[in-house]
Amino acid sequence: MKCVYKTAAITAALLFQFQVMAAAPVSELGGGAVTLSGNNGAIVPTGSLEDRVALLERTLNARLRVQAELQQQVDSLQQEVDSLRGQLEQQGYQMEQSEQRQRQLYQELDKVNTAQQAAPAPAPAANGTAAPQTNYSSNLDENQAYDAAVNLVLKEKNYDKAIPAFQGFIKQYPNSSYAPNAHYWLGQLLFNKGDRAGAKGQFQTLASKYPKSPKRADALLKLGMLSQLEGKKADAKGFYEQVIKGYPSTSAAQLAQQSLSKL
């Protein structure tokens, strides 16, 4: 909008300058004096016919030059406005893509939360004691640290604080049964923040270090997506095929098949 106002202001100034130049008297031409007069303010050259013709030609040429310069500046300003409009449209598209990735992340996080809440309680063992919960740690501090990091995402929606929380958890409890999930959470958060290299590192760690983790298929899928975004179609194809072959009949395999068909 500022560019449009700027263009209008400059155009008005140039038109005023053009009018002033067009109305300026010419006092000397071809070595002889020429007087300009007019009862109503119009330019009326006096003198010989040749002088008057020459004066009119010079005045016309001056007007044409001013008009050409004015048009050139207006065209230049219009190009600048068009360029700025294109930049705004590109930024708008990038923001829309970022919001879409963010929505996808939130949807996936909500699905994880729903699945956790709907998970059945562990059945008691034959001797009457409760069976140990899968991937559940007996270390209360470890449980609290992991729950605190997860709650930053699911409850508080504070994704900036969740990143260092998961990083600190992985550093403090590298052998935790929650470590694979922590790597996946961290990869998702970094990807949503635009840190593709950091996200890729987390998904690679999960896929290579925890081959039995339920999140490995999703990690391989995300590695394929990241490779596709980087233009590495061969790598993306390899990751997608790993998901399809190693984890058939899963949602990750279905997404991998869809992405593979678009390569």
mmCIF file of C-alpha atoms in Angstrom:
data_model
loop_
_atom_site.group_PDB
_atom_site.id
_atom_site.type_symbol
_atom_site.label_atom_id
_atom_site.label_comp_id
_atom_site.label_asym_id
_atom_site.label_seq_id
_atom_site.Cartn_x
_atom_site.Cartn_y
_atom_site.Cartn_z
ATOM 1 C CA MET A 1 0.000 0.000 0.000
ATOM 2 C CA LYS A 2 2.914 2.369 0.781
ATOM 3 C CA CYS A 3 4.344 1.684 -2.670
ATOM 4 C CA VAL A 4 1.049 2.770 -4.297
ATOM 5 C CA TYR A 5 1.008 6.028 -2.328
ATOM 6 C CA LYS A 6 4.649 6.567 -3.208
ATOM 7 C CA THR A 7 3.903 6.068 -6.900
ATOM 8 C CA ALA A 8 0.983 8.500 -6.833
ATOM 9 C CA ALA A 9 3.007 11.158 -5.030
ATOM 10 C CA ILE A 10 5.951 10.937 -7.409
ATOM 11 C CA THR A 11 3.645 10.980 -10.421
ATOM 12 C CA ALA A 12 1.930 14.139 -9.176
ATOM 13 C CA ALA A 13 5.282 15.815 -8.536
ATOM 14 C CA LEU A 14 6.542 14.928 -11.996
ATOM 15 C CA LEU A 15 3.357 16.228 -13.626
ATOM 16 C CA PHE A 16 3.746 19.515 -11.745
ATOM 17 C CA GLN A 17 7.358 19.726 -12.876
ATOM 18 C CA PHE A 18 6.255 19.048 -16.439
ATOM 19 C CA GLN A 19 3.688 21.858 -16.318
ATOM 20 C CA VAL A 20 6.240 24.296 -14.951
ATOM 21 C CA MET A 21 8.751 23.395 -17.635
ATOM 22 C CA ALA A 22 6.118 23.648 -20.353
ATOM 23 C CA ALA A 23 5.092 27.131 -19.201
ATOM 24 C CA ALA A 24 8.623 28.488 -18.816
ATOM 25 C CA PRO A 25 9.379 31.437 -21.142
ATOM 26 C CA VAL A 26 11.996 31.148 -23.831
ATOM 27 C CA SER A 27 13.877 34.398 -24.128
ATOM 28 C CA GLU A 28 16.510 33.536 -26.673
ATOM 29 C CA LEU A 29 16.392 31.535 -29.888
ATOM 30 C CA GLY A 30 18.786 31.421 -32.797
ATOM 31 C CA GLY A 31 20.628 34.495 -31.657
ATOM 32 C CA GLY A 32 17.502 36.709 -31.709
ATOM 33 C CA ALA A 33 15.184 37.851 -28.915
ATOM 34 C CA VAL A 34 11.740 36.267 -28.692
ATOM 35 C CA THR A 35 8.984 37.597 -26.460
ATOM 36 C CA LEU A 36 6.237 35.373 -25.066
ATOM 37 C CA SER A 37 2.888 36.955 -24.254
ATOM 38 C CA GLY A 38 -0.790 36.146 -23.985
ATOM 39 C CA ASN A 39 -3.898 37.756 -22.577
ATOM 40 C CA ASN A 40 -5.165 34.563 -20.933
ATOM 41 C CA GLY A 41 -1.773 33.213 -19.821
ATOM 42 C CA ALA A 42 -1.216 31.138 -22.969
ATOM 43 C CA ILE A 43 2.209 31.079 -24.608
ATOM 44 C CA VAL A 44 2.131 33.206 -27.756
ATOM 45 C CA PRO A 45 5.529 33.618 -29.442
ATOM 46 C CA THR A 46 6.248 36.835 -31.278
ATOM 47 C CA GLY A 47 8.842 37.542 -33.927
ATOM 48 C CA SER A 48 9.473 36.124 -37.349
ATOM 49 C CA LEU A 49 7.574 33.120 -38.635
ATOM 50 C CA GLU A 50 10.697 30.968 -38.602
ATOM 51 C CA ASP A 51 11.461 31.910 -35.004
ATOM 52 C CA ARG A 52 7.936 31.116 -33.928
ATOM 53 C CA VAL A 53 7.972 27.756 -35.708
ATOM 54 C CA ALA A 54 11.339 26.912 -34.179
ATOM 55 C CA LEU A 55 10.095 27.915 -30.740
ATOM 56 C CA LEU A 56 7.020 25.727 -31.064
ATOM 57 C CA GLU A 57 9.149 22.799 -32.193
ATOM 58 C CA ARG A 58 11.510 23.256 -29.267
ATOM 59 C CA THR A 59 8.595 23.541 -26.833
ATOM 60 C CA LEU A 60 7.002 20.392 -28.269
ATOM 61 C CA ASN A 61 10.280 18.489 -28.079
ATOM 62 C CA ALA A 62 10.746 19.577 -24.478
ATOM 63 C CA ARG A 63 7.269 18.389 -23.608
ATOM 64 C CA LEU A 64 7.858 15.062 -25.319
ATOM 65 C CA ARG A 65 11.133 14.565 -23.441
ATOM 66 C CA VAL A 66 9.498 15.358 -20.118
ATOM 67 C CA GLN A 67 6.600 13.063 -20.936
ATOM 68 C CA ALA A 68 8.973 10.260 -21.918
ATOM 69 C CA GLU A 69 10.994 10.665 -18.716
ATOM 70 C CA LEU A 70 7.797 10.738 -16.674
ATOM 71 C CA GLN A 71 6.494 7.582 -18.343
ATOM 72 C CA GLN A 72 9.835 5.861 -17.786
ATOM 73 C CA GLN A 73 9.761 6.652 -14.060
ATOM 74 C CA VAL A 74 6.146 5.555 -13.769
ATOM 75 C CA ASP A 75 7.001 2.262 -15.509
ATOM 76 C CA SER A 76 9.932 1.782 -13.141
ATOM 77 C CA LEU A 77 7.716 2.364 -10.125
ATOM 78 C CA GLN A 78 5.101 -0.013 -11.509
ATOM 79 C CA GLN A 79 7.771 -2.705 -11.870
ATOM 80 C CA GLU A 80 8.788 -2.110 -8.267
ATOM 81 C CA VAL A 81 5.175 -2.440 -7.112
ATOM 82 C CA ASP A 82 4.753 -5.651 -9.137
ATOM 83 C CA SER A 83 7.954 -7.042 -7.624
ATOM 84 C CA LEU A 84 6.796 -6.250 -4.091
ATOM 85 C CA ARG A 85 3.395 -7.780 -4.825
ATOM 86 C CA GLY A 86 5.113 -10.956 -6.020
ATOM 87 C CA GLN A 87 7.211 -11.092 -2.850
ATOM 88 C CA LEU A 88 4.093 -10.682 -0.711
ATOM 89 C CA GLU A 89 2.341 -13.471 -2.581
ATOM 90 C CA GLN A 90 5.359 -15.752 -2.146
ATOM 91 C CA GLN A 91 5.562 -14.991 1.573
ATOM 92 C CA GLY A 92 1.840 -15.634 1.890
ATOM 93 C CA TYR A 93 2.252 -19.023 0.218
ATOM 94 C CA GLN A 94 5.167 -19.924 2.497
ATOM 95 C CA MET A 95 3.153 -18.933 5.567
ATOM 96 C CA GLU A 96 0.246 -21.039 4.353
ATOM 97 C CA GLN A 97 2.536 -24.052 3.898
ATOM 98 C CA SER A 98 4.028 -23.520 7.358
ATOM 99 C CA GLU A 99 0.570 -23.322 8.917
ATOM 100 C CA GLN A 100 -0.446 -26.495 7.091
ATOM 101 C CA ARG A 101 2.606 -28.369 8.450
ATOM 102 C CA GLN A 102 1.798 -27.036 11.899
ATOM 103 C CA ARG A 103 -1.801 -28.215 11.660
ATOM 104 C CA GLN A 104 -0.621 -31.658 10.586
ATOM 105 C CA LEU A 105 1.699 -31.805 13.573
ATOM 106 C CA TYR A 106 -1.045 -30.752 15.971
ATOM 107 C CA GLN A 107 -3.410 -33.358 14.532
ATOM 108 C CA GLU A 108 -0.822 -36.078 14.946
ATOM 109 C CA LEU A 109 -0.052 -34.995 18.489
ATOM 110 C CA ASP A 110 -3.753 -35.023 19.335
ATOM 111 C CA LYS A 111 -4.044 -38.533 17.897
ATOM 112 C CA VAL A 112 -1.156 -39.669 20.093
ATOM 113 C CA ASN A 113 -2.793 -38.123 23.131
ATOM 114 C CA THR A 114 -6.133 -39.750 22.326
ATOM 115 C CA ALA A 115 -4.483 -43.132 21.840
ATOM 116 C CA GLN A 116 -2.691 -42.831 25.164
ATOM 117 C CA GLN A 117 -5.901 -41.935 26.986
ATOM 118 C CA ALA A 118 -7.817 -44.793 25.333
ATOM 119 C CA ALA A 119 -5.156 -47.418 26.041
ATOM 120 C CA PRO A 120 -6.498 -50.178 28.354
ATOM 121 C CA ALA A 121 -4.963 -50.710 31.758
ATOM 122 C CA PRO A 122 -2.527 -53.649 32.018
ATOM 123 C CA ALA A 123 -4.090 -56.951 33.040
ATOM 124 C CA PRO A 124 -3.025 -58.400 36.415
ATOM 125 C CA ALA A 125 -0.538 -61.242 36.381
ATOM 126 C CA ALA A 126 -1.472 -64.808 37.299
ATOM 127 C CA ASN A 127 -0.082 -64.465 40.829
ATOM 128 C CA GLY A 128 -2.356 -61.485 41.482
ATOM 129 C CA THR A 129 0.318 -58.792 41.115
ATOM 130 C CA ALA A 130 0.036 -56.170 38.429
ATOM 131 C CA ALA A 131 1.956 -56.895 35.285
ATOM 132 C CA PRO A 132 4.602 -54.314 34.445
ATOM 133 C CA GLN A 133 3.365 -51.709 31.973
ATOM 134 C CA THR A 134 5.072 -51.794 28.606
ATOM 135 C CA ASN A 135 7.785 -49.150 28.223
ATOM 136 C CA TYR A 136 7.029 -47.797 31.678
ATOM 137 C CA SER A 137 9.933 -46.810 33.896
ATOM 138 C CA SER A 138 10.140 -47.485 37.606
ATOM 139 C CA ASN A 139 12.139 -44.278 38.056
ATOM 140 C CA LEU A 140 9.696 -41.624 39.259
ATOM 141 C CA ASP A 141 11.997 -38.763 38.307
ATOM 142 C CA GLU A 142 12.320 -40.174 34.805
ATOM 143 C CA ASN A 143 8.563 -40.526 34.479
ATOM 144 C CA GLN A 144 7.957 -37.001 35.719
ATOM 145 C CA ALA A 145 10.563 -35.544 33.364
ATOM 146 C CA TYR A 146 9.033 -37.282 30.363
ATOM 147 C CA ASP A 147 5.464 -36.418 31.340
ATOM 148 C CA ALA A 148 6.462 -32.789 31.856
ATOM 149 C CA ALA A 149 7.929 -32.607 28.341
ATOM 150 C CA VAL A 150 4.870 -34.246 26.806
ATOM 151 C CA ASN A 151 2.503 -31.955 28.717
ATOM 152 C CA LEU A 152 4.302 -28.922 27.304
ATOM 153 C CA VAL A 153 3.067 -30.092 23.913
ATOM 154 C CA LEU A 154 -0.325 -31.618 24.581
ATOM 155 C CA LYS A 155 -1.637 -29.474 27.401
ATOM 156 C CA GLU A 156 0.267 -26.197 27.458
ATOM 157 C CA LYS A 157 0.875 -26.026 23.692
ATOM 158 C CA ASN A 158 4.254 -24.467 24.484
ATOM 159 C CA TYR A 159 6.294 -25.966 21.664
ATOM 160 C CA ASP A 160 9.321 -23.705 22.106
ATOM 161 C CA LYS A 161 9.821 -24.929 25.680
ATOM 162 C CA ALA A 162 9.043 -28.521 24.705
ATOM 163 C CA ILE A 163 12.119 -28.713 22.456
ATOM 164 C CA PRO A 164 14.721 -28.123 25.215
ATOM 165 C CA ALA A 165 12.618 -30.265 27.566
ATOM 166 C CA PHE A 166 12.918 -33.303 25.293
ATOM 167 C CA GLN A 167 16.573 -32.530 24.580
ATOM 168 C CA GLY A 168 17.273 -32.426 28.315
ATOM 169 C CA PHE A 169 15.368 -35.650 28.879
ATOM 170 C CA ILE A 170 17.355 -37.519 26.210
ATOM 171 C CA LYS A 171 20.618 -36.204 27.638
ATOM 172 C CA GLN A 172 19.716 -37.114 31.224
ATOM 173 C CA TYR A 173 18.089 -40.478 30.433
ATOM 174 C CA PRO A 174 19.763 -41.790 27.239
ATOM 175 C CA ASN A 175 18.793 -45.397 28.023
ATOM 176 C CA SER A 176 15.205 -44.650 28.969
ATOM 177 C CA SER A 177 12.402 -46.746 27.555
ATOM 178 C CA TYR A 178 10.873 -43.404 26.556
ATOM 179 C CA ALA A 179 13.921 -42.413 24.518
ATOM 180 C CA PRO A 180 12.526 -43.532 21.106
ATOM 181 C CA ASN A 181 9.342 -41.543 21.644
ATOM 182 C CA ALA A 182 11.350 -38.568 22.894
ATOM 183 C CA HIS A 183 13.425 -38.598 19.705
ATOM 184 C CA TYR A 184 10.257 -38.727 17.634
ATOM 185 C CA TRP A 185 8.599 -35.872 19.543
ATOM 186 C CA LEU A 186 11.750 -33.819 19.185
ATOM 187 C CA GLY A 187 12.011 -34.563 15.464
ATOM 188 C CA GLN A 188 8.415 -33.473 14.922
ATOM 189 C CA LEU A 189 8.887 -30.243 16.866
ATOM 190 C CA LEU A 190 12.115 -29.359 15.065
ATOM 191 C CA PHE A 191 10.540 -30.071 11.694
ATOM 192 C CA ASN A 192 7.609 -27.830 12.517
ATOM 193 C CA LYS A 193 10.043 -25.095 13.565
ATOM 194 C CA GLY A 194 11.766 -25.324 10.173
ATOM 195 C CA ASP A 195 14.931 -27.096 11.389
ATOM 196 C CA ARG A 196 14.998 -29.900 8.815
ATOM 197 C CA ALA A 197 18.566 -30.945 9.604
ATOM 198 C CA GLY A 198 17.793 -31.275 13.319
ATOM 199 C CA ALA A 199 14.583 -33.170 12.622
ATOM 200 C CA LYS A 200 16.393 -35.507 10.240
ATOM 201 C CA GLY A 201 18.998 -36.297 12.897
ATOM 202 C CA GLN A 202 16.340 -37.250 15.442
ATOM 203 C CA PHE A 203 14.448 -39.510 13.023
ATOM 204 C CA GLN A 204 17.685 -41.163 11.881
ATOM 205 C CA THR A 205 18.657 -41.866 15.486
ATOM 206 C CA LEU A 206 15.279 -43.431 16.173
ATOM 207 C CA ALA A 207 15.320 -45.565 13.011
ATOM 208 C CA SER A 208 18.866 -46.875 13.478
ATOM 209 C CA LYS A 209 19.145 -47.138 17.270
ATOM 210 C CA TYR A 210 15.682 -48.473 18.073
ATOM 211 C CA PRO A 211 14.716 -51.021 15.383
ATOM 212 C CA LYS A 212 11.930 -52.499 17.565
ATOM 213 C CA SER A 213 10.290 -49.203 18.426
ATOM 214 C CA PRO A 214 6.660 -48.781 17.300
ATOM 215 C CA LYS A 215 7.621 -45.293 16.101
ATOM 216 C CA ARG A 216 10.310 -46.538 13.709
ATOM 217 C CA ALA A 217 7.880 -46.780 10.778
ATOM 218 C CA ASP A 218 6.807 -43.171 11.298
ATOM 219 C CA ALA A 219 10.430 -42.094 11.592
ATOM 220 C CA LEU A 220 11.289 -43.766 8.273
ATOM 221 C CA LEU A 221 8.252 -42.117 6.703
ATOM 222 C CA LYS A 222 9.409 -38.686 7.906
ATOM 223 C CA LEU A 223 12.908 -39.348 6.579
ATOM 224 C CA GLY A 224 11.360 -40.066 3.200
ATOM 225 C CA MET A 225 9.397 -36.827 3.335
ATOM 226 C CA LEU A 226 12.480 -34.835 4.283
ATOM 227 C CA SER A 227 14.478 -36.416 1.447
ATOM 228 C CA GLN A 228 11.658 -35.570 -0.941
ATOM 229 C CA LEU A 229 11.647 -31.952 0.235
ATOM 230 C CA GLU A 230 15.404 -31.824 -0.392
ATOM 231 C CA GLY A 231 14.905 -33.110 -3.931
ATOM 232 C CA LYS A 232 16.579 -36.459 -3.178
ATOM 233 C CA LYS A 233 14.027 -38.674 -4.867
ATOM 234 C CA ALA A 234 16.168 -41.833 -4.777
ATOM 235 C CA ASP A 235 16.642 -41.555 -1.005
ATOM 236 C CA ALA A 236 12.959 -40.774 -0.512
ATOM 237 C CA LYS A 237 11.991 -43.826 -2.552
ATOM 238 C CA GLY A 238 14.255 -46.019 -0.431
ATOM 239 C CA PHE A 239 12.704 -44.842 2.833
ATOM 240 C CA TYR A 240 9.166 -45.228 1.524
ATOM 241 C CA GLU A 241 9.881 -48.742 0.316
ATOM 242 C CA GLN A 242 11.310 -49.661 3.739
ATOM 243 C CA VAL A 243 8.074 -48.566 5.371
ATOM 244 C CA ILE A 244 5.880 -50.407 2.861
ATOM 245 C CA LYS A 245 7.906 -53.617 3.056
ATOM 246 C CA GLY A 246 8.677 -53.614 6.773
ATOM 247 C CA TYR A 247 5.380 -52.288 8.107
ATOM 248 C CA PRO A 248 2.560 -53.352 5.773
ATOM 249 C CA SER A 249 -1.077 -52.676 6.660
ATOM 250 C CA THR A 250 -0.121 -49.658 8.776
ATOM 251 C CA SER A 251 -1.120 -46.040 8.312
ATOM 252 C CA ALA A 252 2.556 -45.209 7.797
ATOM 253 C CA ALA A 253 2.728 -47.707 4.919
ATOM 254 C CA GLN A 254 -0.385 -46.221 3.326
ATOM 255 C CA LEU A 255 1.089 -42.711 3.508
ATOM 256 C CA ALA A 256 4.395 -44.004 2.150
ATOM 257 C CA GLN A 257 2.586 -45.611 -0.790
ATOM 258 C CA GLN A 258 0.774 -42.360 -1.564
ATOM 259 C CA SER A 259 4.003 -40.351 -1.416
ATOM 260 C CA LEU A 260 5.838 -42.941 -3.509
ATOM 261 C CA SER A 261 3.227 -42.715 -6.254
ATOM 262 C CA LYS A 262 3.838 -38.976 -6.509
ATOM 263 C CA LEU A 263 7.616 -39.203 -6.992
#
